[in-house]
Short mmCIF file of C-alpha atoms in Angstrom, two decimals:
data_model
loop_
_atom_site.label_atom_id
_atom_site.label_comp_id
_atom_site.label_asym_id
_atom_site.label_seq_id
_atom_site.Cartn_x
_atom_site.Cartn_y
_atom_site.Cartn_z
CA UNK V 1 14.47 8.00 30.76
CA UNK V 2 16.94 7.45 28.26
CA UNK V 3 20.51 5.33 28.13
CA UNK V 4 23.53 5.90 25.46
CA UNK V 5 23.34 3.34 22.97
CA UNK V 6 25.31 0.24 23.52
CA UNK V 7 25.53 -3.65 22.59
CA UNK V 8 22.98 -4.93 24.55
CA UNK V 9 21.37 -2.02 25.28
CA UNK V 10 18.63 1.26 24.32
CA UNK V 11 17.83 4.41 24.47
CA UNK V 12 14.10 3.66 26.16
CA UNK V 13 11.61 5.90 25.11
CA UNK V 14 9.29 4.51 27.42
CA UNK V 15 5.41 4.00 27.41
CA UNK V 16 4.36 4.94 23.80
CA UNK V 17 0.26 4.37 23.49
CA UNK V 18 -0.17 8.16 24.85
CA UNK V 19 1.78 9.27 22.15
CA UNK V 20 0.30 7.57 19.32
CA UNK V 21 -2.43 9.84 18.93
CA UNK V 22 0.17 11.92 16.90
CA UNK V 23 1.53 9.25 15.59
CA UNK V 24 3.77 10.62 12.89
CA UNK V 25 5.02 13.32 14.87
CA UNK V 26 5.69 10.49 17.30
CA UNK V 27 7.77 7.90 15.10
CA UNK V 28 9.39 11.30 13.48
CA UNK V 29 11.12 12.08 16.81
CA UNK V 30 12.57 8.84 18.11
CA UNK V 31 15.18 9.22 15.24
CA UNK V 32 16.84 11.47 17.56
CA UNK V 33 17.14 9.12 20.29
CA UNK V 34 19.15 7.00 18.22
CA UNK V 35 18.94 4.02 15.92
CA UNK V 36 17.25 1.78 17.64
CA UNK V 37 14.29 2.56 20.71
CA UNK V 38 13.06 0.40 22.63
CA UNK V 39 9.36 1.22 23.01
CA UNK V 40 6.75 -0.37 25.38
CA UNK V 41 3.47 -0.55 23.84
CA UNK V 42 0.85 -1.55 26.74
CA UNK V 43 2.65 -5.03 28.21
CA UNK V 44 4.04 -5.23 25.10
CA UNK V 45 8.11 -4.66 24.94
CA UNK V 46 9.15 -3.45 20.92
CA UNK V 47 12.15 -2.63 19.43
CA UNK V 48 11.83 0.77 16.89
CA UNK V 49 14.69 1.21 14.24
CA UNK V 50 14.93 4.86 12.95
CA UNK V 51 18.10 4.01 10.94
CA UNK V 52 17.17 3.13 7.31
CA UNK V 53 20.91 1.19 6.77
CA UNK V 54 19.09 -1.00 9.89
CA UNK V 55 16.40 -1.28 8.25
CA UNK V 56 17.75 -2.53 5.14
CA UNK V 57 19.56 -4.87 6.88
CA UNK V 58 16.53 -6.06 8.89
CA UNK V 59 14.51 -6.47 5.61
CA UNK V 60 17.31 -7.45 2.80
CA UNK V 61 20.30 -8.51 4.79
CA UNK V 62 19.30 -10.70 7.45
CA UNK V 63 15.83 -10.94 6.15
CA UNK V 64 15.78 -15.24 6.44
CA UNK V 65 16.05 -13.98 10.02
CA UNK V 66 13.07 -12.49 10.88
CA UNK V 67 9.23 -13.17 10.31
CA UNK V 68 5.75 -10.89 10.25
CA UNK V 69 5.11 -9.64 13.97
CA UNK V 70 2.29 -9.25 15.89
CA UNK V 71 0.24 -6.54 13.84
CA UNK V 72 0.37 -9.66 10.61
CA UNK V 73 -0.94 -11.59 14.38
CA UNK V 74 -3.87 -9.51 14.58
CA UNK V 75 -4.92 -9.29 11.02
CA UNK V 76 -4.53 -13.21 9.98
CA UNK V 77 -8.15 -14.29 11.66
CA UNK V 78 -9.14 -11.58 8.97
CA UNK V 79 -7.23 -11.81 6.11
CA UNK V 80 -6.36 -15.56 6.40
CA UNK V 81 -3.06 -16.96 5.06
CA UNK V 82 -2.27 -15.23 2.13
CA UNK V 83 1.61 -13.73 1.26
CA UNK V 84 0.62 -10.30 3.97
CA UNK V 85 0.60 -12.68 6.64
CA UNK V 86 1.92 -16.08 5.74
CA UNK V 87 5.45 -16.66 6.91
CA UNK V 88 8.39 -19.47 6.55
CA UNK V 89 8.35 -22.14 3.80
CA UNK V 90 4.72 -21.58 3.33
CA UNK V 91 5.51 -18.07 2.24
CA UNK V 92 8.31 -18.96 -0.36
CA UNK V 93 5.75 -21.27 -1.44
CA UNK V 94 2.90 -19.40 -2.25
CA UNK V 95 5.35 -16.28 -3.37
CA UNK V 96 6.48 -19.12 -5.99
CA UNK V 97 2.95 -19.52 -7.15
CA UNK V 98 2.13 -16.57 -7.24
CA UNK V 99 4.40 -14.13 -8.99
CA UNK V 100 3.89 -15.64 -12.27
CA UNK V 101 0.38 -13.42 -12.27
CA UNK V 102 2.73 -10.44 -12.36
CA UNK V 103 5.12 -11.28 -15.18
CA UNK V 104 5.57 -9.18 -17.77
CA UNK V 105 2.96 -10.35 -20.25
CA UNK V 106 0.10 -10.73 -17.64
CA UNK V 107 1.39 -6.82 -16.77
CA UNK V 108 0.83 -6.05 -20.23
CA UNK V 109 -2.65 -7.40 -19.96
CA UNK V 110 -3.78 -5.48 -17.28
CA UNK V 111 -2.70 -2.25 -18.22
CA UNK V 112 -5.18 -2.44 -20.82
CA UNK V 113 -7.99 -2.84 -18.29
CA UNK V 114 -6.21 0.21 -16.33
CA UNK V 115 -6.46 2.03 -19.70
CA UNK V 116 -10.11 1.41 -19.64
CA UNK V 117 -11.05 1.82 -16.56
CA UNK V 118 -9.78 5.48 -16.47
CA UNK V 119 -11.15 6.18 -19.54
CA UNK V 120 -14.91 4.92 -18.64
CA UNK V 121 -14.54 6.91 -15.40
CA UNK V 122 -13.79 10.39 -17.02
CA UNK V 123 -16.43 9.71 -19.39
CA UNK V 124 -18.64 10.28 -16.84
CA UNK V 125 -17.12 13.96 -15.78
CA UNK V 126 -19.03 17.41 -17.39
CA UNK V 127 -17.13 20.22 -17.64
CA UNK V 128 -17.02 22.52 -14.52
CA UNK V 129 -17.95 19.39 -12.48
CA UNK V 130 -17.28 19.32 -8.94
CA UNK V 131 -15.83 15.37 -8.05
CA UNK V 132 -14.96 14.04 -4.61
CA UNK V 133 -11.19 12.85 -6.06
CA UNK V 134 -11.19 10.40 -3.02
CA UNK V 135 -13.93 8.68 -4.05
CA UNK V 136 -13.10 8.97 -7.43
CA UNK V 137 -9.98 7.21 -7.03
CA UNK V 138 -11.35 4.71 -4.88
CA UNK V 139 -14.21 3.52 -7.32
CA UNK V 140 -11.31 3.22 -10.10
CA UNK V 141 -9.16 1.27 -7.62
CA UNK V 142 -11.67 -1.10 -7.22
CA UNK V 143 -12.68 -1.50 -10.71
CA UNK V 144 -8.41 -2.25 -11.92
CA UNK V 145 -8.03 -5.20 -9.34
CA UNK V 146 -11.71 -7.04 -9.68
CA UNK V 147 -11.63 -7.23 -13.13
CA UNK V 148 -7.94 -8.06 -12.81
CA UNK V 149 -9.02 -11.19 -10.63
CA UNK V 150 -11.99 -11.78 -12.17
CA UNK V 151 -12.36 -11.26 -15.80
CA UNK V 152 -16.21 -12.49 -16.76
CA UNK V 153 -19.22 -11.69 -15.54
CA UNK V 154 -19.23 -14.23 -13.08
CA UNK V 155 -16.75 -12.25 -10.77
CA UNK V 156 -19.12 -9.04 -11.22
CA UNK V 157 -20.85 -10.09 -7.64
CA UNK V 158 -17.63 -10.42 -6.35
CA UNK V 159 -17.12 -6.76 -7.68
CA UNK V 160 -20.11 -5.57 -6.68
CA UNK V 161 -19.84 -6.68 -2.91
CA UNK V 162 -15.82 -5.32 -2.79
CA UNK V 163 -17.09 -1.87 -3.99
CA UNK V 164 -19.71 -2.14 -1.21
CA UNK V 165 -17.77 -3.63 1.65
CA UNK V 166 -13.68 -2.86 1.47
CA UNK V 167 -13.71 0.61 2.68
CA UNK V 168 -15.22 0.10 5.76
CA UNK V 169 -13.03 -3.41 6.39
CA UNK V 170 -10.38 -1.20 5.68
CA UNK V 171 -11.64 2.03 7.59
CA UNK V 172 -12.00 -0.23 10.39
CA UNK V 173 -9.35 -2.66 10.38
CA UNK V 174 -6.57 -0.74 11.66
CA UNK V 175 -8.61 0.66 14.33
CA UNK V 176 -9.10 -3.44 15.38
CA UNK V 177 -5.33 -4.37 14.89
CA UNK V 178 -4.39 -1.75 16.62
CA UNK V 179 -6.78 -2.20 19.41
CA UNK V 180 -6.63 -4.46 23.02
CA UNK V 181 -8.04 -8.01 21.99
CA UNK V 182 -11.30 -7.61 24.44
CA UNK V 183 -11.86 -4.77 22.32
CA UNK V 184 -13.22 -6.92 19.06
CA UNK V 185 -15.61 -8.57 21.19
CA UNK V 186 -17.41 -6.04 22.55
CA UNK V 187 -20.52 -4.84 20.52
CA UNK V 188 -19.51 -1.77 19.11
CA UNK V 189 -20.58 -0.60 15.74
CA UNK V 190 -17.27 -0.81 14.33
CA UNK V 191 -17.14 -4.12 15.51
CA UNK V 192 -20.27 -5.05 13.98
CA UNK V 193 -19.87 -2.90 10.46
CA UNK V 194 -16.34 -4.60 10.07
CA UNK V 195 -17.41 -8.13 11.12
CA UNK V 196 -20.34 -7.92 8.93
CA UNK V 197 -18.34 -6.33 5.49
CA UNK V 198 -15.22 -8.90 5.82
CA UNK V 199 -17.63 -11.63 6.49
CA UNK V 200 -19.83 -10.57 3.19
CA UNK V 201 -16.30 -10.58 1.06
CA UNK V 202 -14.92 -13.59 2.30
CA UNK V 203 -18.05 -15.77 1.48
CA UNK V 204 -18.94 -14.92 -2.22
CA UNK V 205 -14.95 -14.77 -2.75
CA UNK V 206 -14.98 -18.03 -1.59
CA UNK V 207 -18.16 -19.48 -3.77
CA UNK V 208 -16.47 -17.67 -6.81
CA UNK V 209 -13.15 -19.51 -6.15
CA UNK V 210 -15.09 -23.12 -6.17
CA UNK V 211 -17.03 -22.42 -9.04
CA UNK V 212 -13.85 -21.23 -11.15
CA UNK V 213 -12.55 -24.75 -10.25
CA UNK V 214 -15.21 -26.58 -11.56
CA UNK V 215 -14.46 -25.24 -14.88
CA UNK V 216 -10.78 -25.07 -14.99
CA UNK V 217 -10.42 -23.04 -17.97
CA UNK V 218 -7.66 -19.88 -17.82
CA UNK V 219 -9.65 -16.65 -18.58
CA UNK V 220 -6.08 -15.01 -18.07
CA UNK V 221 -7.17 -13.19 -14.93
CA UNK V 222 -5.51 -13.10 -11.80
CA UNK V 223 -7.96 -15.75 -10.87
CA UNK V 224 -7.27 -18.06 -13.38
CA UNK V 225 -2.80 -17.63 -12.47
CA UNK V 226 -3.77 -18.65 -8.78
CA UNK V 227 -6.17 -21.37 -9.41
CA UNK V 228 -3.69 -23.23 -12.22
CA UNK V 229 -0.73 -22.45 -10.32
CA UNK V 230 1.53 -25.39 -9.66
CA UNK V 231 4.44 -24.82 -7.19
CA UNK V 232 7.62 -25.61 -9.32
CA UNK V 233 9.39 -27.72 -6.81
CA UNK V 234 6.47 -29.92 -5.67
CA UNK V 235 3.54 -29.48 -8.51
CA UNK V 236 1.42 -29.00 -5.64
CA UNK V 237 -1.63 -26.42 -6.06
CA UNK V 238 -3.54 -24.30 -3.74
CA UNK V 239 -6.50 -25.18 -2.17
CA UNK V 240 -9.95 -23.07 -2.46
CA UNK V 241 -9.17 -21.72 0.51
CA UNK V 242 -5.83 -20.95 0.30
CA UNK V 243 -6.76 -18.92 -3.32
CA UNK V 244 -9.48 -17.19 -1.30
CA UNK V 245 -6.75 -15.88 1.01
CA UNK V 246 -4.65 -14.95 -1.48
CA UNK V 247 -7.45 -13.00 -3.61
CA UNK V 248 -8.65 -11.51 0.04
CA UNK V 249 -4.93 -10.59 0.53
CA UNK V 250 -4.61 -8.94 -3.34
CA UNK V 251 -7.88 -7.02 -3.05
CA UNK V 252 -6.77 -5.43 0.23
CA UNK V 253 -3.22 -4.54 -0.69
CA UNK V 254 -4.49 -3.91 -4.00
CA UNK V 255 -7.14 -1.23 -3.42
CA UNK V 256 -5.75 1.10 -0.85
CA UNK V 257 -1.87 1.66 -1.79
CA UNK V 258 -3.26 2.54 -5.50
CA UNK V 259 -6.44 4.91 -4.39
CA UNK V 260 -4.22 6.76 -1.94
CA UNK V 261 -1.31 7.20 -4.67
CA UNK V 262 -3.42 8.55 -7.12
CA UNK V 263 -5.56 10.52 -4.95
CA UNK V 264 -2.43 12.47 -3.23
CA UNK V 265 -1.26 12.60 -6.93
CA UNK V 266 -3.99 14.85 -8.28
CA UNK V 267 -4.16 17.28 -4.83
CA UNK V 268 -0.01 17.82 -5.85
CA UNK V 269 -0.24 18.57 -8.99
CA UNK V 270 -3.40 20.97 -8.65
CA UNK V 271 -0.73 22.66 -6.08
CA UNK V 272 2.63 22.52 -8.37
CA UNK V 273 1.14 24.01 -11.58
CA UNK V 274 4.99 23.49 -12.93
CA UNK V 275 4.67 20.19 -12.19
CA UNK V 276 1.49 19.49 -14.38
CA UNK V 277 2.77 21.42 -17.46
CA UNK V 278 5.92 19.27 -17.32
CA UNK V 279 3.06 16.17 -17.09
CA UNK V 280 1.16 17.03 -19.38
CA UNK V 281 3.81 17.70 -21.57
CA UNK V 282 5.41 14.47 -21.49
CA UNK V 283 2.11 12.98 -21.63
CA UNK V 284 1.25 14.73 -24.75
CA UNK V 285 4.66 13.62 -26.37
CA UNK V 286 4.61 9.92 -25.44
CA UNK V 287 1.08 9.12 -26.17
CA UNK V 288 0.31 11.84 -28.91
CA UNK V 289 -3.64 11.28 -28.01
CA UNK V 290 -4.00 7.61 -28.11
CA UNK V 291 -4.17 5.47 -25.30
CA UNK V 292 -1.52 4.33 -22.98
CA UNK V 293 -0.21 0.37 -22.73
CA UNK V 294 2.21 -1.09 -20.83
CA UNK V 295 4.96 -0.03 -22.96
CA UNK V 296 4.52 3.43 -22.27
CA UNK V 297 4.91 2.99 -18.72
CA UNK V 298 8.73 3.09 -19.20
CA UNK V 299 8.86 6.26 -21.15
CA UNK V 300 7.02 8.10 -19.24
CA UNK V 301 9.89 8.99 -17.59
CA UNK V 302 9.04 12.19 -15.55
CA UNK V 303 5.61 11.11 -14.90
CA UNK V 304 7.20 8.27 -12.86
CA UNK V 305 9.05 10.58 -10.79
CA UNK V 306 6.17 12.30 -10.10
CA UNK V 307 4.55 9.08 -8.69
CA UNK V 308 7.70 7.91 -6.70
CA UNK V 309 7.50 11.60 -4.66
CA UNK V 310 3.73 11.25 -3.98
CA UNK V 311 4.61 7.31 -2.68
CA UNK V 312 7.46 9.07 -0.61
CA UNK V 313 5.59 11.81 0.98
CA UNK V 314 2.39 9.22 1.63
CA UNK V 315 2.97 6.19 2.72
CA UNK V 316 1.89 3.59 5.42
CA UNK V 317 2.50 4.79 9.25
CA UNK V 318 4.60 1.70 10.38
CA UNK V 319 5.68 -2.27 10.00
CA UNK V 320 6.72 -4.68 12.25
CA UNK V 321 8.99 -7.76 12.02
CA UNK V 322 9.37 -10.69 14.80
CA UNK V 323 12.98 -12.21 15.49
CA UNK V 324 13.50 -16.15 14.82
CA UNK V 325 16.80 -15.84 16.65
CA UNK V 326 19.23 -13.03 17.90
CA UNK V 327 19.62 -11.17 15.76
CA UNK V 328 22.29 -8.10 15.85
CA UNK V 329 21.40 -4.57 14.45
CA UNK V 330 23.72 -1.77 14.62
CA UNK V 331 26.00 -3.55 17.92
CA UNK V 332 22.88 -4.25 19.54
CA UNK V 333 21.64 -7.52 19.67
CA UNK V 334 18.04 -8.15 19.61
CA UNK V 335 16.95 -11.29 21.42
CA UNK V 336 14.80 -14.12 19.72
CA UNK V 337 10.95 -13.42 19.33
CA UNK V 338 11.86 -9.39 19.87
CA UNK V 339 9.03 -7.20 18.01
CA UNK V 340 10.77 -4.90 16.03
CA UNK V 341 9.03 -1.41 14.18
CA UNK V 342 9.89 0.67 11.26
CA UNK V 343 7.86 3.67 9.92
CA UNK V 344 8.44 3.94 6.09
CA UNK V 345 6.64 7.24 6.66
CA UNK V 346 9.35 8.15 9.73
CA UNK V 347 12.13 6.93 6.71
CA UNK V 348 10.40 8.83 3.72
CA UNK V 349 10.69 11.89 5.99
CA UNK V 350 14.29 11.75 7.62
CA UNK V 351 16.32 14.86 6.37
CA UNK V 352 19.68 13.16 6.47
CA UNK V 353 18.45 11.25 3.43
CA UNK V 354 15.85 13.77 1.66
CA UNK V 355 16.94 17.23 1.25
CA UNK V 356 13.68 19.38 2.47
CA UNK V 357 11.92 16.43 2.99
CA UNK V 358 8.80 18.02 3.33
CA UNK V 359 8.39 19.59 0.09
CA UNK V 360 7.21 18.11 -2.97
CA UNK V 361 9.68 18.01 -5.16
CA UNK V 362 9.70 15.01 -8.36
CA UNK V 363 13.45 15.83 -9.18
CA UNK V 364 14.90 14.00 -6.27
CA UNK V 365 14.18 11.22 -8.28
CA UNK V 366 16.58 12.05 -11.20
CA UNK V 367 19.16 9.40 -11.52
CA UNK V 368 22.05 11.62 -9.89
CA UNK V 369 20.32 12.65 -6.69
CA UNK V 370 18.02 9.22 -6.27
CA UNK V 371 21.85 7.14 -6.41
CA UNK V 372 22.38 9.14 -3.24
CA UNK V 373 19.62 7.96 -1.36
CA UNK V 374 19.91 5.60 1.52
CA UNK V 375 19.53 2.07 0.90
CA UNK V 376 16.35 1.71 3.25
CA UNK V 377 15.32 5.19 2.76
CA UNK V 378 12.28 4.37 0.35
CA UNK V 379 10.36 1.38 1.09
CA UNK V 380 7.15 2.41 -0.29
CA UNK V 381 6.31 -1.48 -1.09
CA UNK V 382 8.70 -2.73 1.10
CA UNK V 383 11.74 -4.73 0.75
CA UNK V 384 13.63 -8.52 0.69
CA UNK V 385 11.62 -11.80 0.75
CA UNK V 386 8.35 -9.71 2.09
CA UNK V 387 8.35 -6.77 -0.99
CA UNK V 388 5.08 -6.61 -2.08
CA UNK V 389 4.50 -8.71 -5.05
CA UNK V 390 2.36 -6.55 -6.59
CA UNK V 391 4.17 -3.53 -7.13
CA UNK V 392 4.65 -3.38 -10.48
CA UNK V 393 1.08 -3.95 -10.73
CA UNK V 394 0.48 -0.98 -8.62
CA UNK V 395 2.87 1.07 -10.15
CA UNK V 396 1.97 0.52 -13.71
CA UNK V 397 -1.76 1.11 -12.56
CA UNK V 398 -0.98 4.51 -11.30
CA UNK V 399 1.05 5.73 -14.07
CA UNK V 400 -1.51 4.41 -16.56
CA UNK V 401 -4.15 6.58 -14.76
CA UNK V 402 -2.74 9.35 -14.38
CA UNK V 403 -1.30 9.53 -18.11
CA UNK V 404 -4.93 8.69 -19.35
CA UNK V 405 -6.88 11.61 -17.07
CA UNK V 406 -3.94 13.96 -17.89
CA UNK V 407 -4.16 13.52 -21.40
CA UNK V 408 -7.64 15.21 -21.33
CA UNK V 409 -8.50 16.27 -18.08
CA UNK V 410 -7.29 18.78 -15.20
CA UNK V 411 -7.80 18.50 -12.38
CA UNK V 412 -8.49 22.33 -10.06
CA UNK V 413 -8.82 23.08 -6.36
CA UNK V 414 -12.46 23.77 -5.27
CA UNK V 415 -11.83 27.50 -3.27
CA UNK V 416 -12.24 27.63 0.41
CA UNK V 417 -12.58 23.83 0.10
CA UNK V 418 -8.88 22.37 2.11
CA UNK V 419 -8.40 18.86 2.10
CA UNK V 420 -8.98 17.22 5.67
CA UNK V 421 -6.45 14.35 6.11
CA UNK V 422 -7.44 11.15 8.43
CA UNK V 423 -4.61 8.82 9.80
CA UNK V 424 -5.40 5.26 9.68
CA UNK V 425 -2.85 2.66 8.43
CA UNK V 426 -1.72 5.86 6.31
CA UNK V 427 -2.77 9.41 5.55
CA UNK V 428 -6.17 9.82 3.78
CA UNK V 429 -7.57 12.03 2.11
CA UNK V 430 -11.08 13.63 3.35
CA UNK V 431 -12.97 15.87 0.99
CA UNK V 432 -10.74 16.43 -1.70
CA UNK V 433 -12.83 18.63 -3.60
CA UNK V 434 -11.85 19.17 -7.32
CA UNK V 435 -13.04 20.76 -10.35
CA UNK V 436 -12.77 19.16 -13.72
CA UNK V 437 -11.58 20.81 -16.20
CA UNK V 438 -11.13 19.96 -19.71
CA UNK V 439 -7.52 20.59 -21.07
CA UNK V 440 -7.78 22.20 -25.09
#
């Protein structure tokens, strides 16, 4: 059943878990039940805001207010402590230590391992070659962040075991978040294939961190930032374990956002052949054949556009937020310890703030029509004191990849070959089948 909206009280929506097997259909229609649903998950009683002005006040606004909820519950026995899941003065702590890794000049660094990294992977592609873009993508993911963390060849285990292990933690770990908690225990092979890949990770991240602190010496990796970091208001460092977590925490966040960006990316522009010739354009202007840095990140202006639609149109399925106290949303006041969901993908895909919403379309991101937009609207890395401090990072990665494959490469749809889409954490691609083709 459902109530009119009033302080104090919901429209109900009722028992969800039935539903969430079409999940985005799902968190799509509750907008019309108003701005905030209350939703019973199992035994659990949650609070879903459809409203991105809510949300921005959730996140922004009144974000002191509120904490990580039960889904950052599930995945800190995982994942550990790091800025994902930490919460509170711990959190403002460790964001202090470690956003200096993401300045401008350690930015500029990276991008030329980005740069390389694309590069060395479309060496590897023949003319007329048939590549598995997901996979693709992934490998290259992988590649930007480890040698971003870990810039000798003493991180190359490290590496080695990420490139071998993080899809399936990742594959798997929604299913266990998402899942009741007798459900981990019982010996399924998803138990045991996740168990065994995030135990594998954690342990050689771990010797790598204590063997990095034996030598104290800045290699200017990511590493190197979190290991040396000193929190300016105590000069307190991290422990080993508390740099594992973070480095578990950066691979994670790291690796899928940026593979599923850049994936999506290529399947669009095979499909908007406008689109590319306006990319490859640019591309051919800014860069005039030599390789991309950090300063071109900026000027590639419609490139970036480009990448902000593909974040739009894929992003994760939903976040969740805990109350510290009552907190009011909307005239409705949400009691202390209330779990509280959003669906950036719900958001991306309201029509009262994207025109067509469905449709891929870069030039919503022109300064005219993106100053309309909703505060709250596009959260692709989130937003407040919990915006993910690696965005730049990510974004700057993306753009850098894509400029360097576009440069030389296209990218064409294999025929009779459709792209299969999973639903995880977000929308992945499954069989993206592409033939590459060398641009004149």
């Amino acid at each position: 059943m459902s109530v009119p909206v009033a302080p104090g009280r919901l429209p109900l929506f009722g028992h969800a878990l039935p539903m969430l097997r079409r999940r985005h259909e799902f968190t799509a229609s509750l907008r019309a039940r108003g701005d905030i649903v209350r939703i019973d998950l199992g035994t659990m009683r949650t609070y879903f805001v459809t409203n991105p002005r809510l949300v921005h006040e959730l996140l922004v606004t009144k974000g002191s207010l509120v904490r990580k909820g039960a889904l950052f519950d599930k995945f800190r026995p995982f994942f550990g402590n790091g800025l994902a899941t930490s919460d509170g003065a711990f959190h403002r702590r460790q964001r202090r230590m470690v956003r200096p890794a993401f300045h401008g000049a350690r930015i500029a660094g990276y991008a030329d391992i980005m740069a390389r990294a694309a590069a060395d992977l479309t060496a590897t592609w023949r003319p007329g070659q048939v590549r598995v873009v997901e996979e693709d993508a992934q490998a290259l993911a992988v590649t930007v962040v480890g040698e971003a963390l870990f810039s000798t060849e003493l991180g190359r285990p490290v590496i080695d075991e990420v490139r071998r292990s993080i899809f399936t933690v990742l594959r798997h770990g929604m299913v266990r978040v998402l899942s009741p908690s007798f459900v981990e225990k019982l010996p399924l092979p998803g138990n045991r294939e996740f168990d065994e890949a995030i135990g594998r990770i954690r342990a050689i991240v771990l010797d790598v961190v204590r063997g990095w602190r034996e030598e104290g010496v800045d290699r200017g990796d990511l590493l190197s930032t979190l290991l040396l970091a000193r929190d300016p208001e105590t000069g307190e460092g991290m422990s080993d374990r508390q740099v594992h977590d973070e480095v578990l925490t950066l691979l994670v966040g790291g690796i899928e956002t940026t593979a599923l960006a850049l994936a999506w990316t290529f399947h669009e522009l095979a499909r908007h052949p406008e689109v590319e010739r306006r990319v490859h354009a640019e591309v051919d202007e800014v860069l005039g054949g030599r390789v991309p840095t950090s300063a071109d990140v900026g000027k590639l202006v419609y490139l970036n556009r480009v990448v902000n639609e593909v974040l739009r149109l894929y992003p994760v399925w939903f976040l969740m937020r805990r109350t510290l106290a009552p907190v009011e949303l909307g005239g409705v006041v949400l009691p202390e310890g209330a779990e509280v969901i959003f669906s950036p993908h719900a958001l991306h895909h309201d029509p009262a703030s994207f025109e067509d919403p469905h449709r891929f379309d870069p030039d919503r991101w022109t300064p005219e029509r993106a100053a309309r937009i909703p505060k709250g609207a596009f959260i692709p890395f989130g937003a407040g004191v919990r915006q993910c401090v690696g965005n730049v990072f990510a974004q700057t990665e993306i753009v850098i990849t894509l400029a360097t494959v576009a440069a030389r490469w296209r990218l064409v749809p294999v025929p009779g070959k459709p792209v299969r889409v999973k639903f995880t954490s977000a929308a992945y691609p499954s069989g993206l089948l592409m033939t590459a083709v060398p641009r004149n």
